Amino acid sequence: MHLSFADKPTMPGSAVVLRPVSVTDVPGLLTMLADPEVQRLTGTHRALESGREREQAEWWYATRADHDDRLDLAITARESGEYLGEVVLSELDTHNRSCAFRIALAGSRHLGRGYGTEATRLVLAHAFDTVGLHRIELEVFAFNPRAIHVYEKAGFRWEGTRRQALRWDDEWIDAYVMAVLAHEWRALP
């Protein structure tokens, strides 16, 4: 079985729609990358090279469809189409049927509304049931309990700690490694 993320699907949910990122999403991406809370939660010290942000973001989103080893999807509001963030499956390892997962919402006004939970569930369903992956892993910083809760609801389990992996505001922060396996995903209610 050859695994690939060459297919860039649109996935509708009840509150969000996941669709391939496009250059039209760049204003939302730039807003997200400039948000201090998003930077903290993702451990991003410097998102883009100053003065070239738009150019870099446009190139990034314009070239995502060219990659069959990753899937970059915009999270949009089902009703309005507003860009809410992105969800990404990357680092596809075809031999071991695994990949990495990350998600970021575009600012604190989108938190606590279930967008991240639904987007996570939609992309995991696609990865396990359509693509045929066996394992998906992520890394989350210890100061992000909201995300840890969402990941646990989606079936991710703690696997280990990368001790003092991030230096933020003169403090060392641990990073937790979590993963979910296909059979664990399918066993969820």
PDB file of N, CA and C in Angstrom, residues 56-109:
ATOM      1  N   GLN A  56       6.692  35.693   2.123  1.00  0.00           N
ATOM      2  CA  GLN A  56       6.993  34.344   2.603  1.00  0.00           C
ATOM      3  C   GLN A  56       5.714  33.530   2.801  1.00  0.00           C
ATOM      4  N   ALA A  57       4.700  34.143   3.390  1.00  0.00           N
ATOM      5  CA  ALA A  57       3.441  33.442   3.634  1.00  0.00           C
ATOM      6  C   ALA A  57       2.752  33.070   2.323  1.00  0.00           C
ATOM      7  N   GLU A  58       2.781  33.965   1.348  1.00  0.00           N
ATOM      8  CA  GLU A  58       2.177  33.666   0.047  1.00  0.00           C
ATOM      9  C   GLU A  58       2.901  32.502  -0.628  1.00  0.00           C
ATOM     10  N   TRP A  59       4.226  32.516  -0.602  1.00  0.00           N
ATOM     11  CA  TRP A  59       4.988  31.406  -1.175  1.00  0.00           C
ATOM     12  C   TRP A  59       4.638  30.100  -0.451  1.00  0.00           C
ATOM     13  N   TRP A  60       4.591  30.142   0.888  1.00  0.00           N
ATOM     14  CA  TRP A  60       4.327  28.939   1.680  1.00  0.00           C
ATOM     15  C   TRP A  60       2.975  28.330   1.314  1.00  0.00           C
ATOM     16  N   TYR A  61       1.922  29.140   1.373  1.00  0.00           N
ATOM     17  CA  TYR A  61       0.591  28.605   1.091  1.00  0.00           C
ATOM     18  C   TYR A  61       0.416  28.247  -0.390  1.00  0.00           C
ATOM     19  N   ALA A  62       1.083  28.940  -1.290  1.00  0.00           N
ATOM     20  CA  ALA A  62       0.976  28.633  -2.724  1.00  0.00           C
ATOM     21  C   ALA A  62       1.633  27.310  -3.086  1.00  0.00           C
ATOM     22  N   THR A  63       2.586  26.850  -2.277  1.00  0.00           N
ATOM     23  CA  THR A  63       3.342  25.644  -2.623  1.00  0.00           C
ATOM     24  C   THR A  63       2.922  24.402  -1.846  1.00  0.00           C
ATOM     25  N   ARG A  64       1.970  24.487  -0.950  1.00  0.00           N
ATOM     26  CA  ARG A  64       1.597  23.325  -0.138  1.00  0.00           C
ATOM     27  C   ARG A  64       0.956  22.216  -0.962  1.00  0.00           C
ATOM     28  N   ALA A  65       0.234  22.551  -2.002  1.00  0.00           N
ATOM     29  CA  ALA A  65      -0.423  21.528  -2.825  1.00  0.00           C
ATOM     30  C   ALA A  65       0.580  20.679  -3.597  1.00  0.00           C
ATOM     31  N   ASP A  66       1.816  21.151  -3.725  1.00  0.00           N
ATOM     32  CA  ASP A  66       2.848  20.439  -4.483  1.00  0.00           C
ATOM     33  C   ASP A  66       3.470  19.271  -3.719  1.00  0.00           C
ATOM     34  N   HIS A  67       3.110  19.097  -2.461  1.00  0.00           N
ATOM     35  CA  HIS A  67       3.772  18.108  -1.609  1.00  0.00           C
ATOM     36  C   HIS A  67       2.850  16.924  -1.346  1.00  0.00           C
ATOM     37  N   ASP A  68       3.326  15.724  -1.619  1.00  0.00           N
ATOM     38  CA  ASP A  68       2.519  14.548  -1.323  1.00  0.00           C
ATOM     39  C   ASP A  68       2.897  13.907   0.016  1.00  0.00           C
ATOM     40  N   ASP A  69       3.853  14.538   0.725  1.00  0.00           N
ATOM     41  CA  ASP A  69       4.274  14.023   2.025  1.00  0.00           C
ATOM     42  C   ASP A  69       3.712  14.850   3.180  1.00  0.00           C
ATOM     43  N   ARG A  70       2.784  15.780   2.855  1.00  0.00           N
ATOM     44  CA  ARG A  70       2.164  16.581   3.899  1.00  0.00           C
ATOM     45  C   ARG A  70       0.796  17.046   3.429  1.00  0.00           C
ATOM     46  N   LEU A  71      -0.051  17.364   4.406  1.00  0.00           N
ATOM     47  CA  LEU A  71      -1.398  17.837   4.121  1.00  0.00           C
ATOM     48  C   LEU A  71      -1.640  19.076   4.977  1.00  0.00           C
ATOM     49  N   ASP A  72      -1.719  20.230   4.321  1.00  0.00           N
ATOM     50  CA  ASP A  72      -1.940  21.511   4.999  1.00  0.00           C
ATOM     51  C   ASP A  72      -3.359  21.969   4.703  1.00  0.00           C
ATOM     52  N   LEU A  73      -4.179  22.039   5.740  1.00  0.00           N
ATOM     53  CA  LEU A  73      -5.575  22.406   5.567  1.00  0.00           C
ATOM     54  C   LEU A  73      -5.921  23.648   6.379  1.00  0.00           C
ATOM     55  N   ALA A  74      -6.687  24.534   5.756  1.00  0.00           N
ATOM     56  CA  ALA A  74      -7.232  25.692   6.470  1.00  0.00           C
ATOM     57  C   ALA A  74      -8.444  25.220   7.256  1.00  0.00           C
ATOM     58  N   ILE A  75      -8.560  25.708   8.473  1.00  0.00           N
ATOM     59  CA  ILE A  75      -9.771  25.501   9.271  1.00  0.00           C
ATOM     60  C   ILE A  75     -10.621  26.747   9.048  1.00  0.00           C
ATOM     61  N   THR A  76     -11.812  26.559   8.518  1.00  0.00           N
ATOM     62  CA  THR A  76     -12.686  27.695   8.256  1.00  0.00           C
ATOM     63  C   THR A  76     -14.024  27.488   8.954  1.00  0.00           C
ATOM     64  N   ALA A  77     -14.676  28.590   9.294  1.00  0.00           N
ATOM     65  CA  ALA A  77     -16.003  28.523   9.904  1.00  0.00           C
ATOM     66  C   ALA A  77     -17.000  28.051   8.857  1.00  0.00           C
ATOM     67  N   ARG A  78     -17.780  27.069   9.202  1.00  0.00           N
ATOM     68  CA  ARG A  78     -18.736  26.492   8.240  1.00  0.00           C
ATOM     69  C   ARG A  78     -19.721  27.545   7.727  1.00  0.00           C
ATOM     70  N   GLU A  79     -20.220  28.387   8.610  1.00  0.00           N
ATOM     71  CA  GLU A  79     -21.242  29.367   8.227  1.00  0.00           C
ATOM     72  C   GLU A  79     -20.671  30.541   7.433  1.00  0.00           C
ATOM     73  N   SER A  80     -19.558  31.096   7.895  1.00  0.00           N
ATOM     74  CA  SER A  80     -19.043  32.339   7.296  1.00  0.00           C
ATOM     75  C   SER A  80     -17.865  32.137   6.347  1.00  0.00           C
ATOM     76  N   GLY A  81     -17.194  31.009   6.442  1.00  0.00           N
ATOM     77  CA  GLY A  81     -15.992  30.787   5.641  1.00  0.00           C
ATOM     78  C   GLY A  81     -14.753  31.460   6.212  1.00  0.00           C
ATOM     79  N   GLU A  82     -14.879  32.094   7.385  1.00  0.00           N
ATOM     80  CA  GLU A  82     -13.755  32.796   8.006  1.00  0.00           C
ATOM     81  C   GLU A  82     -12.614  31.824   8.305  1.00  0.00           C
ATOM     82  N   TYR A  83     -11.389  32.256   8.025  1.00  0.00           N
ATOM     83  CA  TYR A  83     -10.186  31.485   8.342  1.00  0.00           C
ATOM     84  C   TYR A  83     -10.028  31.449   9.859  1.00  0.00           C
ATOM     85  N   LEU A  84      -9.996  30.239  10.432  1.00  0.00           N
ATOM     86  CA  LEU A  84      -9.882  30.067  11.881  1.00  0.00           C
ATOM     87  C   LEU A  84      -8.513  29.553  12.296  1.00  0.00           C
ATOM     88  N   GLY A  85      -7.749  29.045  11.335  1.00  0.00           N
ATOM     89  CA  GLY A  85      -6.442  28.480  11.656  1.00  0.00           C
ATOM     90  C   GLY A  85      -6.067  27.420  10.641  1.00  0.00           C
ATOM     91  N   GLU A  86      -5.151  26.541  11.046  1.00  0.00           N
ATOM     92  CA  GLU A  86      -4.716  25.482  10.147  1.00  0.00           C
ATOM     93  C   GLU A  86      -4.462  24.203  10.921  1.00  0.00           C
ATOM     94  N   VAL A  87      -4.588  23.094  10.213  1.00  0.00           N
ATOM     95  CA  VAL A  87      -4.254  21.779  10.738  1.00  0.00           C
ATOM     96  C   VAL A  87      -3.358  21.118   9.703  1.00  0.00           C
ATOM     97  N   VAL A  88      -2.283  20.471  10.179  1.00  0.00           N
ATOM     98  CA  VAL A  88      -1.262  19.950   9.270  1.00  0.00           C
ATOM     99  C   VAL A  88      -0.868  18.532   9.674  1.00  0.00           C
ATOM    100  N   LEU A  89      -0.826  17.672   8.674  1.00  0.00           N
ATOM    101  CA  LEU A  89      -0.196  16.363   8.813  1.00  0.00           C
ATOM    102  C   LEU A  89       1.088  16.442   8.001  1.00  0.00           C
ATOM    103  N   SER A  90       2.217  16.136   8.626  1.00  0.00           N
ATOM    104  CA  SER A  90       3.511  16.280   7.951  1.00  0.00           C
ATOM    105  C   SER A  90       4.431  15.125   8.333  1.00  0.00           C
ATOM    106  N   GLU A  91       5.629  15.166   7.772  1.00  0.00           N
ATOM    107  CA  GLU A  91       6.648  14.154   8.063  1.00  0.00           C
ATOM    108  C   GLU A  91       6.119  12.740   7.814  1.00  0.00           C
ATOM    109  N   LEU A  92       5.434  12.564   6.698  1.00  0.00           N
ATOM    110  CA  LEU A  92       4.876  11.258   6.360  1.00  0.00           C
ATOM    111  C   LEU A  92       5.990  10.222   6.242  1.00  0.00           C
ATOM    112  N   ASP A  93       5.862   9.168   7.000  1.00  0.00           N
ATOM    113  CA  ASP A  93       6.785   8.034   6.980  1.00  0.00           C
ATOM    114  C   ASP A  93       6.000   6.857   6.395  1.00  0.00           C
ATOM    115  N   THR A  94       6.167   6.620   5.090  1.00  0.00           N
ATOM    116  CA  THR A  94       5.358   5.609   4.416  1.00  0.00           C
ATOM    117  C   THR A  94       5.677   4.189   4.883  1.00  0.00           C
ATOM    118  N   HIS A  95       6.921   3.937   5.235  1.00  0.00           N
ATOM    119  CA  HIS A  95       7.307   2.590   5.670  1.00  0.00           C
ATOM    120  C   HIS A  95       6.644   2.229   6.993  1.00  0.00           C
ATOM    121  N   ASN A  96       6.523   3.190   7.882  1.00  0.00           N
ATOM    122  CA  ASN A  96       5.951   2.939   9.199  1.00  0.00           C
ATOM    123  C   ASN A  96       4.517   3.437   9.339  1.00  0.00           C
ATOM    124  N   ARG A  97       3.945   3.909   8.217  1.00  0.00           N
ATOM    125  CA  ARG A  97       2.553   4.378   8.165  1.00  0.00           C
ATOM    126  C   ARG A  97       2.253   5.364   9.300  1.00  0.00           C
ATOM    127  N   SER A  98       3.123   6.388   9.405  1.00  0.00           N
ATOM    128  CA  SER A  98       2.967   7.366  10.483  1.00  0.00           C
ATOM    129  C   SER A  98       3.250   8.774   9.967  1.00  0.00           C
ATOM    130  N   CYS A  99       2.857   9.745  10.771  1.00  0.00           N
ATOM    131  CA  CYS A  99       3.136  11.143  10.449  1.00  0.00           C
ATOM    132  C   CYS A  99       3.036  11.981  11.711  1.00  0.00           C
ATOM    133  N   ALA A 100       3.363  13.250  11.564  1.00  0.00           N
ATOM    134  CA  ALA A 100       3.243  14.219  12.654  1.00  0.00           C
ATOM    135  C   ALA A 100       1.976  15.049  12.441  1.00  0.00           C
ATOM    136  N   PHE A 101       1.473  15.593  13.523  1.00  0.00           N
ATOM    137  CA  PHE A 101       0.240  16.397  13.518  1.00  0.00           C
ATOM    138  C   PHE A 101       0.510  17.707  14.230  1.00  0.00           C
ATOM    139  N   ARG A 102      -0.078  18.788  13.695  1.00  0.00           N
ATOM    140  CA  ARG A 102      -0.085  20.052  14.420  1.00  0.00           C
ATOM    141  C   ARG A 102      -1.321  20.828  14.041  1.00  0.00           C
ATOM    142  N   ILE A 103      -1.731  21.682  14.955  1.00  0.00           N
ATOM    143  CA  ILE A 103      -2.904  22.518  14.737  1.00  0.00           C
ATOM    144  C   ILE A 103      -2.657  23.853  15.415  1.00  0.00           C
ATOM    145  N   ALA A 104      -3.157  24.916  14.817  1.00  0.00           N
ATOM    146  CA  ALA A 104      -3.077  26.246  15.441  1.00  0.00           C
ATOM    147  C   ALA A 104      -4.340  27.012  15.065  1.00  0.00           C
ATOM    148  N   LEU A 105      -4.955  27.586  16.057  1.00  0.00           N
ATOM    149  CA  LEU A 105      -6.099  28.453  15.817  1.00  0.00           C
ATOM    150  C   LEU A 105      -5.628  29.896  15.800  1.00  0.00           C
ATOM    151  N   ALA A 106      -6.279  30.711  14.993  1.00  0.00           N
ATOM    152  CA  ALA A 106      -5.853  32.093  14.745  1.00  0.00           C
ATOM    153  C   ALA A 106      -6.322  33.033  15.839  1.00  0.00           C
ATOM    154  N   GLY A 107      -5.792  32.845  17.026  1.00  0.00           N
ATOM    155  CA  GLY A 107      -6.068  33.782  18.099  1.00  0.00           C
ATOM    156  C   GLY A 107      -7.012  33.244  19.150  1.00  0.00           C
ATOM    157  N   SER A 108      -6.957  33.861  20.310  1.00  0.00           N
ATOM    158  CA  SER A 108      -7.709  33.387  21.473  1.00  0.00           C
ATOM    159  C   SER A 108      -9.218  33.492  21.302  1.00  0.00           C
ATOM    160  N   ARG A 109      -9.701  34.348  20.395  1.00  0.00           N
ATOM    161  CA  ARG A 109     -11.154  34.469  20.226  1.00  0.00           C
ATOM    162  C   ARG A 109     -11.767  33.204  19.627  1.00  0.00           C
TER     163      ARG A 109
END
